[in-house]
């Protein structure tokens, strides 16, 4: 199976995932805007297995629907690299930018579209959800 590696900026923390992502989306929620420092987050979900190299610092955030997300970021350079959902085994969400691959599959979903900056245009065919559909 083909594998991809996403890396923090300094290279200390890396994650290797296998196969194609089960989901690629962008999230405009204010938490993702503050978490990334950008105006939206681009995330790819993989069903696993995956391998992590290096040390990660963790931060747990409760989502609006009560789910808890455990974010892992590099303690050296601060890149927010991947996250898992508490109680959900196997899968992982990886920051798309960390693959440093402009040919990475485009997002199919736009989440928390109600928080989207008006100048951000969605690619044609993207499904937009006002909030989180799950
Ligand atoms: Zn780093
Ligand atoms: Zn979000």
GROMACS .gro file of C-alpha atoms and ligand atoms in nm:
model
  136
    1UNK     CA    1   0.000   0.000   0.000
    2UNK     CA    2   0.133   0.348  -0.079
    3UNK     CA    3   0.229   0.552   0.224
    4UNK     CA    4   0.269   0.923   0.290
    5UNK     CA    5   0.463   1.105   0.559
    6UNK     CA    6   0.354   1.432   0.713
    7UNK     CA    7   0.615   1.628   0.906
    8UNK     CA    8   0.630   1.926   1.138
    9UNK     CA    9   0.832   2.220   1.016
   10UNK     CA   10   1.154   2.129   1.203
   11UNK     CA   11   1.129   1.756   1.117
   12UNK     CA   12   1.133   1.633   1.478
   13UNK     CA   13   0.774   1.499   1.467
   14UNK     CA   14   0.648   1.290   1.175
   15UNK     CA   15   0.354   1.064   1.102
   16UNK     CA   16   0.340   0.795   0.834
   17UNK     CA   17  -0.002   0.695   0.702
   18UNK     CA   18  -0.104   0.425   0.457
   19UNK     CA   19  -0.348   0.426   0.168
   20UNK     CA   20  -0.575   0.704   0.052
   21UNK     CA   21  -0.749   0.936   0.299
   22UNK     CA   22  -1.106   0.840   0.390
   23UNK     CA   23  -1.197   1.207   0.418
   24UNK     CA   24  -1.040   1.537   0.312
   25UNK     CA   25  -1.205   1.853   0.433
   26UNK     CA   26  -1.157   2.208   0.545
   27UNK     CA   27  -1.294   2.348   0.869
   28UNK     CA   28  -1.366   2.716   0.924
   29UNK     CA   29  -1.464   2.692   1.293
   30UNK     CA   30  -1.309   2.958   1.515
   31UNK     CA   31  -1.124   2.692   1.718
   32UNK     CA   32  -0.950   2.568   1.403
   33UNK     CA   33  -0.871   2.925   1.301
   34UNK     CA   34  -0.702   2.992   1.636
   35UNK     CA   35  -0.545   2.645   1.653
   36UNK     CA   36  -0.374   2.682   1.316
   37UNK     CA   37  -0.331   3.059   1.300
   38UNK     CA   38  -0.480   3.038   0.952
   39UNK     CA   39  -0.835   3.125   0.843
   40UNK     CA   40  -0.932   2.758   0.799
   41UNK     CA   41  -0.787   2.414   0.873
   42UNK     CA   42  -0.733   2.151   0.603
   43UNK     CA   43  -0.757   1.797   0.743
   44UNK     CA   44  -0.726   1.448   0.599
   45UNK     CA   45  -0.855   1.142   0.785
   46UNK     CA   46  -0.688   0.805   0.753
   47UNK     CA   47  -0.834   0.484   0.892
   48UNK     CA   48  -0.494   0.354   1.003
   49UNK     CA   49  -0.265   0.193   1.089
   50UNK     CA   50  -0.018   0.480   1.120
   51UNK     CA   51   0.328   0.530   1.269
   52UNK     CA   52   0.451   0.829   1.468
   53UNK     CA   53   0.817   0.930   1.495
   54UNK     CA   54   0.947   1.186   1.744
   55UNK     CA   55   0.798   1.354   2.050
   56UNK     CA   56   0.457   1.520   2.060
   57UNK     CA   57   0.294   1.752   2.309
   58UNK     CA   58  -0.079   1.699   2.353
   59UNK     CA   59  -0.374   1.926   2.389
   60UNK     CA   60  -0.730   1.802   2.437
   61UNK     CA   61  -1.018   2.009   2.308
   62UNK     CA   62  -1.390   1.937   2.347
   63UNK     CA   63  -1.589   1.990   2.028
   64UNK     CA   64  -1.935   2.148   2.015
   65UNK     CA   65  -2.099   1.802   2.003
   66UNK     CA   66  -1.909   1.686   2.314
   67UNK     CA   67  -1.647   1.479   2.131
   68UNK     CA   68  -1.294   1.518   2.267
   69UNK     CA   69  -1.010   1.566   2.024
   70UNK     CA   70  -0.649   1.503   2.125
   71UNK     CA   71  -0.421   1.728   1.919
   72UNK     CA   72  -0.051   1.647   1.889
   73UNK     CA   73   0.200   1.915   1.809
   74UNK     CA   74   0.577   1.945   1.796
   75UNK     CA   75   0.721   2.080   2.124
   76UNK     CA   76   1.015   2.231   1.933
   77UNK     CA   77   0.857   2.418   1.641
   78UNK     CA   78   0.489   2.414   1.742
   79UNK     CA   79   0.342   2.262   1.425
   80UNK     CA   80   0.000   2.111   1.495
   81UNK     CA   81   0.047   1.783   1.308
   82UNK     CA   82  -0.233   1.536   1.381
   83UNK     CA   83  -0.522   1.453   1.610
   84UNK     CA   84  -0.732   1.160   1.724
   85UNK     CA   85  -1.082   1.147   1.866
   86UNK     CA   86  -1.108   1.007   2.220
   87UNK     CA   87  -1.285   0.670   2.222
   88UNK     CA   88  -1.242   0.623   1.846
   89UNK     CA   89  -0.963   0.374   1.783
   90UNK     CA   90  -0.748   0.339   1.478
   91UNK     CA   91  -0.813   0.654   1.279
   92UNK     CA   92  -0.617   0.976   1.268
   93UNK     CA   93  -0.667   1.327   1.129
   94UNK     CA   94  -0.359   1.485   0.976
   95UNK     CA   95  -0.301   1.849   0.882
   96UNK     CA   96  -0.293   1.849   0.501
   97UNK     CA   97  -0.025   2.118   0.480
   98UNK     CA   98   0.217   1.899   0.676
   99UNK     CA   99   0.243   1.662   0.379
  100UNK     CA  100   0.404   1.952   0.190
  101UNK     CA  101   0.250   1.808  -0.127
  102UNK     CA  102   0.058   2.044  -0.357
  103UNK     CA  103  -0.082   1.736  -0.538
  104UNK     CA  104  -0.253   1.605  -0.224
  105UNK     CA  105  -0.623   1.523  -0.294
  106UNK     CA  106  -0.845   1.834  -0.275
  107UNK     CA  107  -1.108   1.876   0.000
  108UNK     CA  108  -1.457   1.741  -0.067
  109UNK     CA  109  -1.627   1.898   0.235
  110UNK     CA  110  -1.634   2.239   0.396
  111UNK     CA  111  -1.732   2.236   0.763
  112UNK     CA  112  -1.854   2.528   0.975
  113UNK     CA  113  -1.916   2.718   0.657
  114UNK     CA  114  -2.103   2.975   0.872
  115UNK     CA  115  -1.759   3.089   0.999
  116UNK     CA  116  -1.594   3.105   0.658
  117UNK     CA  117  -1.420   3.432   0.577
  118UNK     CA  118  -1.621   3.574   0.287
  119UNK     CA  119  -1.315   3.606   0.063
  120UNK     CA  120  -1.240   3.230   0.089
  121UNK     CA  121  -1.387   3.060  -0.221
  122UNK     CA  122  -1.461   2.687  -0.216
  123UNK     CA  123  -1.343   2.462  -0.500
  124UNK     CA  124  -1.632   2.367  -0.734
  125UNK     CA  125  -1.821   2.060  -0.613
  126UNK     CA  126  -1.727   2.104  -0.246
  127UNK     CA  127  -2.009   2.007  -0.009
  128UNK     CA  128  -2.062   2.286   0.243
  129UNK     CA  129  -2.206   2.225   0.589
  130UNK     CA  130  -2.313   2.513   0.809
  131UNK     CA  131  -2.180   2.327   1.117
  132UNK     CA  132  -2.022   1.987   1.176
  133UNK     CA  133  -2.247   1.723   1.011
  134UNK     CA  134  -2.135   1.440   1.242
  135LIG    ZN1  135   0.895   2.048   1.484
  136LIG    ZN1  136  -1.276   2.323   1.313
   0.00000   0.00000   0.00000
